[in-house]
Amino acid sequence: MKAFADLLDRLTYTPARTGKLMLMRNYFRTAPDPCRGHALAALSDGLALGFPLRRVLAGIGERRFDPELFRLSRADVGDTAETVALIWPGTGAPGAAPALSDIVGTLAAAAPADHPALLTGWLDSLDATGRWALLKFLGGAPRVGVSARLAKQAVADAFGASIDDIEEIWHGLQPPYAGLFDWLEGRAARPALSASPVFRPLMLAHPLEVQDWDRLEIDDFAVEWKWDGIRVQLAARGGLTKLFSRTGDDIGHSFPELCAPEGVDAVLDGELLIMRDGEVQPFAALQQRLNRKSVTRALMARHPAHLRLYDALEIAGEDLRGLSFEERRARLEAWHRDHAPPFTDLSERLRFADKAGLRAAWEQTRAAAIEGLMLKRRSSPYLAGRPKGHWFKWKRAALTADCVLLYAQKGAGKRASFYSDYTFGAWSGPEGAPVLVPVGKAYSGFTDRELAELDRFIRANTVERYGPVRAVAPKLVLEVAFDAIQPSARHKSGIAMRFPRIARIRWDKPAEEADRLETLKAMIG
Amino acid sequence: MMQSWPAHPERGQRQGDPGSCTAYPVSSFAGGFPERLPAFSVPATPPLAKPGAASDIGHAMASSSNFQSWLRPDQSGLYCEPGGFHIDPSRPVSRAVITHGHSDHARPGHDAILATADTLALMRLRLGAGCFGQGQALAYGETLRLGEVSLRLAPAGHILGSAQVVIDYRGQRAVISGDYKRRADPTCEAFEPVPCDLFVTEATFGLPVYRHEPDHGEVAKLLASLADFPGRTHQIGVYGLGKCQRLIALLRQQGYDRPVYLHGALRSMSDYYAGRGIALGDMPAVADAPGKLAGEIVLSPPSALGDRWSRRFAEPLNGFASGWMRIRGRVRQRGVELPLIISDHADWPELIATIAETGAGEVWVTHGREDALVHELGKRSITARALRLVGREDDAE
C-alpha cells in the first residue's frame, strides 16, 4: 500500500506526461504481484469494488471525530476524503499496512456489515498519505490525471513492450493481470488475443503543411471529405460489439443502436455522426448523445446515430492492417455490399484529375459546410499512431476576426512564468458608447518570441488582478483564427468560437478598429 | 538583574508616525497612563483596570479571570499596563517587547524595544538600522524588573532568537508565546515549556487536519526528486527568515553537500545565521551561478516561483516548504509540484500538548484558526478566548 500511496500522491502533483510515465514505470517494475495489477486496474479501467465509501464513512465518522472540528476542517480542506485522511486520529503504533491485494481480497469476501470495521482497521494502520490513497482507491477511480492509455503506456515502457501489443490483449485480461505481467517478465507466453472485441490503436493524420502540398502527387492519394463527427472504431466479434473512442474508451453504452449488428465480425474505422432524413446534423446534435450513461428511445429518435465507414482493420478474423489502403478499401466495399448494417454507409471516394481540381474542391469546403479534406496515401498500410507522410487532414481555411485582448492568465509547465492564455473581446453596444464583450479564449498560434512580447505587454498594461487572472488595458488587437462560430447560450456574447488560435498580433492596429460582435455573429454557420 | 530600558514617555501610544498605520483611530485610553513612570520603579499605587478602558475582549473576560486587569489587547496589540509595554504591537508604540523577527511581529517605528540579541540584529537587517529608537537585548533566562512586573524570555523554537515572554505580576504568571514549534530545529534553541496561569498562543495550524510530517521524510522527498529529475532545477519557495536556513540545515544533516543556491532576497538572513555559527555550507548566489543549474537546489521567496526570475533555470520544478503544503488544494493553487510539509509553527497535536504542559487554566488565542482550538480547549475545561489581534499574517509561513 505504501508504494501505491506514494505513486498516487506523486501523480497528483506531477503535471507533465513524461513525469507521470516515469513514476508509473518505476512502480510497475518494482511493485509485487498481484498488488501492481490492482493498481493498474485502478489507474486504467477502474476497479469495481462495490464499496459504498460515502455511506460507510458517514457511519464511522461520527464516532471517530468531533463533528464541529470536522466541519471546520472540511471547510478549510475542501475535500471530504482528504479531510478524513488528515483528521483521522493516529493510533500511535501503526500495524502492518494492508497490501492492495489484501484489501481487494478481503472486500470480495466481506459482508456489508463488516465494512465499517474493515475500513476503520485499515485507516488505523496507515499514515496520512496512505489513508488518502486508500479512500481514493476504495472510491473506484482515483482522479490523478492518468488516462487508461497512459497507464498502459507506462506498463509497456516498464518492460520494453509495445503498447499496441498490450492493447490487443487488453480486453481479454482481468485484474490483477497476472498473465500480462508473467508475459512481460518472460515467465509465460503472450496471453491469447481476447475473445471479446479489442481496441486497435488508430492511425492518425497530420495537418497538411505547405511543403506537403508542394511534394504531393495526386495519383498517390485517395481523397475523402473530412467529416465533422467523432472518430470511432466499431469492433464486433462472436456476437459482442464494442464502440471505441479514439483513445480506446468503450462508448457503446451511449449508442446502443450501433451495437447490435447481427452477424458482424469485423473491426471498422469510421466517423460517428448524427444523421436525420439523410442529412448529417451539426456537431452540436452529436454532443447531445455523448457521455450519457443511459439513452432514451426519444433521444435516439431525435438524434439517430450513424456510422460513416472509411477503413477496415479486420474482417472475419483476418488482420488487414498490413495491406495497402487500396486493398483495405476494396475489402471494406465488398464487405459492405454483403453485410451492411442499416446505420452505416461508406465515406465517398473523391476523384480529381489534377491538383488544381483538388485545390478547387478544398476552396469550396466552407461554402459547402464541410470541415475539409482527408488525403490518404494509397500504398500505406494501417499504422498505429501518427506516422509521418501517410495521412493528411486538410482543414478548410480558417475564419479570422480582429479582437481586443482583455484578460490573461499564466500557463503551465514550460509556460508557468508566462501569461499565455488570452481572453479577447469584440465591440458591442451603441455607436457612441461601445463596450468590449469577451468572445473567446486562445492559448496557441504564436511563436515563443511572440509569447515573450505578449507577456511583457500584459505585465506592463495590467489594470486589475482577479486571483491568477490579469485584466489588461484594452488596447492590443489580436487577429484570431478559428474554424467556426456557433450560437451559445452559455456565453454572454451569445457565440462560441470553435478551435480559436492567435493568427497574428496586430501591434499596429488601434483597438477601436477591432471587429464588432455583429460581424462575428454573421459568421455563424 | 537590572538593565537599562528607557523611561516611557507620557503616552503609551504614539500618533502620526510617518509611513506607519496612521489610519487607525487613536487609542481611547492612551491618556489614562501614569505619567513619567520611570522604567524600573514600583509606582506608589498600583494601576488598576480602568473602567471603560478595556476592549470588548476585556469585558467578555471580566467574569472568568482578572488577567485583563494587567494584560489586555488594545488597538496596537497586547498591552501590559503595570509593565508599561506592548508585546509585538502592530503599530509604533513607546515600548515594545518583540518575540521574534518576522515582519508581522517585529514592526518598525517603536521608540524602544526589548528582545533577544538575535531578534534585534535580525530586525536591523530586515528593516534597517533606524527601524527602532533604542534596542535592549535580553538573554534567555535573564530576569528584568519592568515597572511592577518581572519579565524574562524563554526560547520559543520558532526561528533564531524567537522567544516567549514570561511575565510575573502579583503571583500570576502569563506566558506570551509568540509563534512557536516543538520539533527539533538545528537553527534555533528548542521551545521551553514554562508553567503558567495564562498562556497566550498562536493557532496558525489550529485544526486537527494539520499534523506535520517528520522533517527528515520531507527532506528525503526533495532528495528523491533530485534523483528522479536530475535535469531539472529544483526551485523551492521558502520564507526568508527561518524556513530558508532551517531547510538548508536539514539538507546538510542528511548529507547533502552540494551548494544550495540562493535568491538575493535570502542572502542577508542566511549570512547572519552562518555568522552565528550555524553550519549551512556553501550558499552561492543564483546571480553568480553559471549555467541553468540543472539538478541543483535553488531557494527563493515563494513569490518567485513560476515568475520571470525562474526562466533562467532548467525546466524548473517548483517546490514549497510550508505547513500549508499539507492541503492538496493549496498545493494545486500555487502550482507546486513538490510540496514539502516543513513548518515553523506548532501543529494541532503540539498546540494541544503544549497548552496542557503549561498547566494554564486560561488560554488566549492570538491568531490563526482559533475557532477550532477554542472549541477543543472548551471540551478540556480550559477557559479559552480568541483575541483576533490585527495585523497577523498567518498565511505567510
mmCIF file of C-alpha atoms in Angstrom, chain A residues 14 17 200 371 514:
data_model
loop_
_atom_site.group_PDB
_atom_site.id
_atom_site.type_symbol
_atom_site.label_atom_id
_atom_site.label_comp_id
_atom_site.label_asym_id
_atom_site.label_seq_id
_atom_site.Cartn_x
_atom_site.Cartn_y
_atom_site.Cartn_z
ATOM 1 C CA THR A 14 3.254 15.855 -11.408
ATOM 2 C CA ARG A 17 3.147 13.348 -19.092
ATOM 3 C CA ARG A 200 -6.853 -1.464 -32.230
ATOM 4 C CA GLU A 371 -14.768 20.523 -42.489
ATOM 5 C CA ALA A 514 -11.280 45.778 -33.991
#
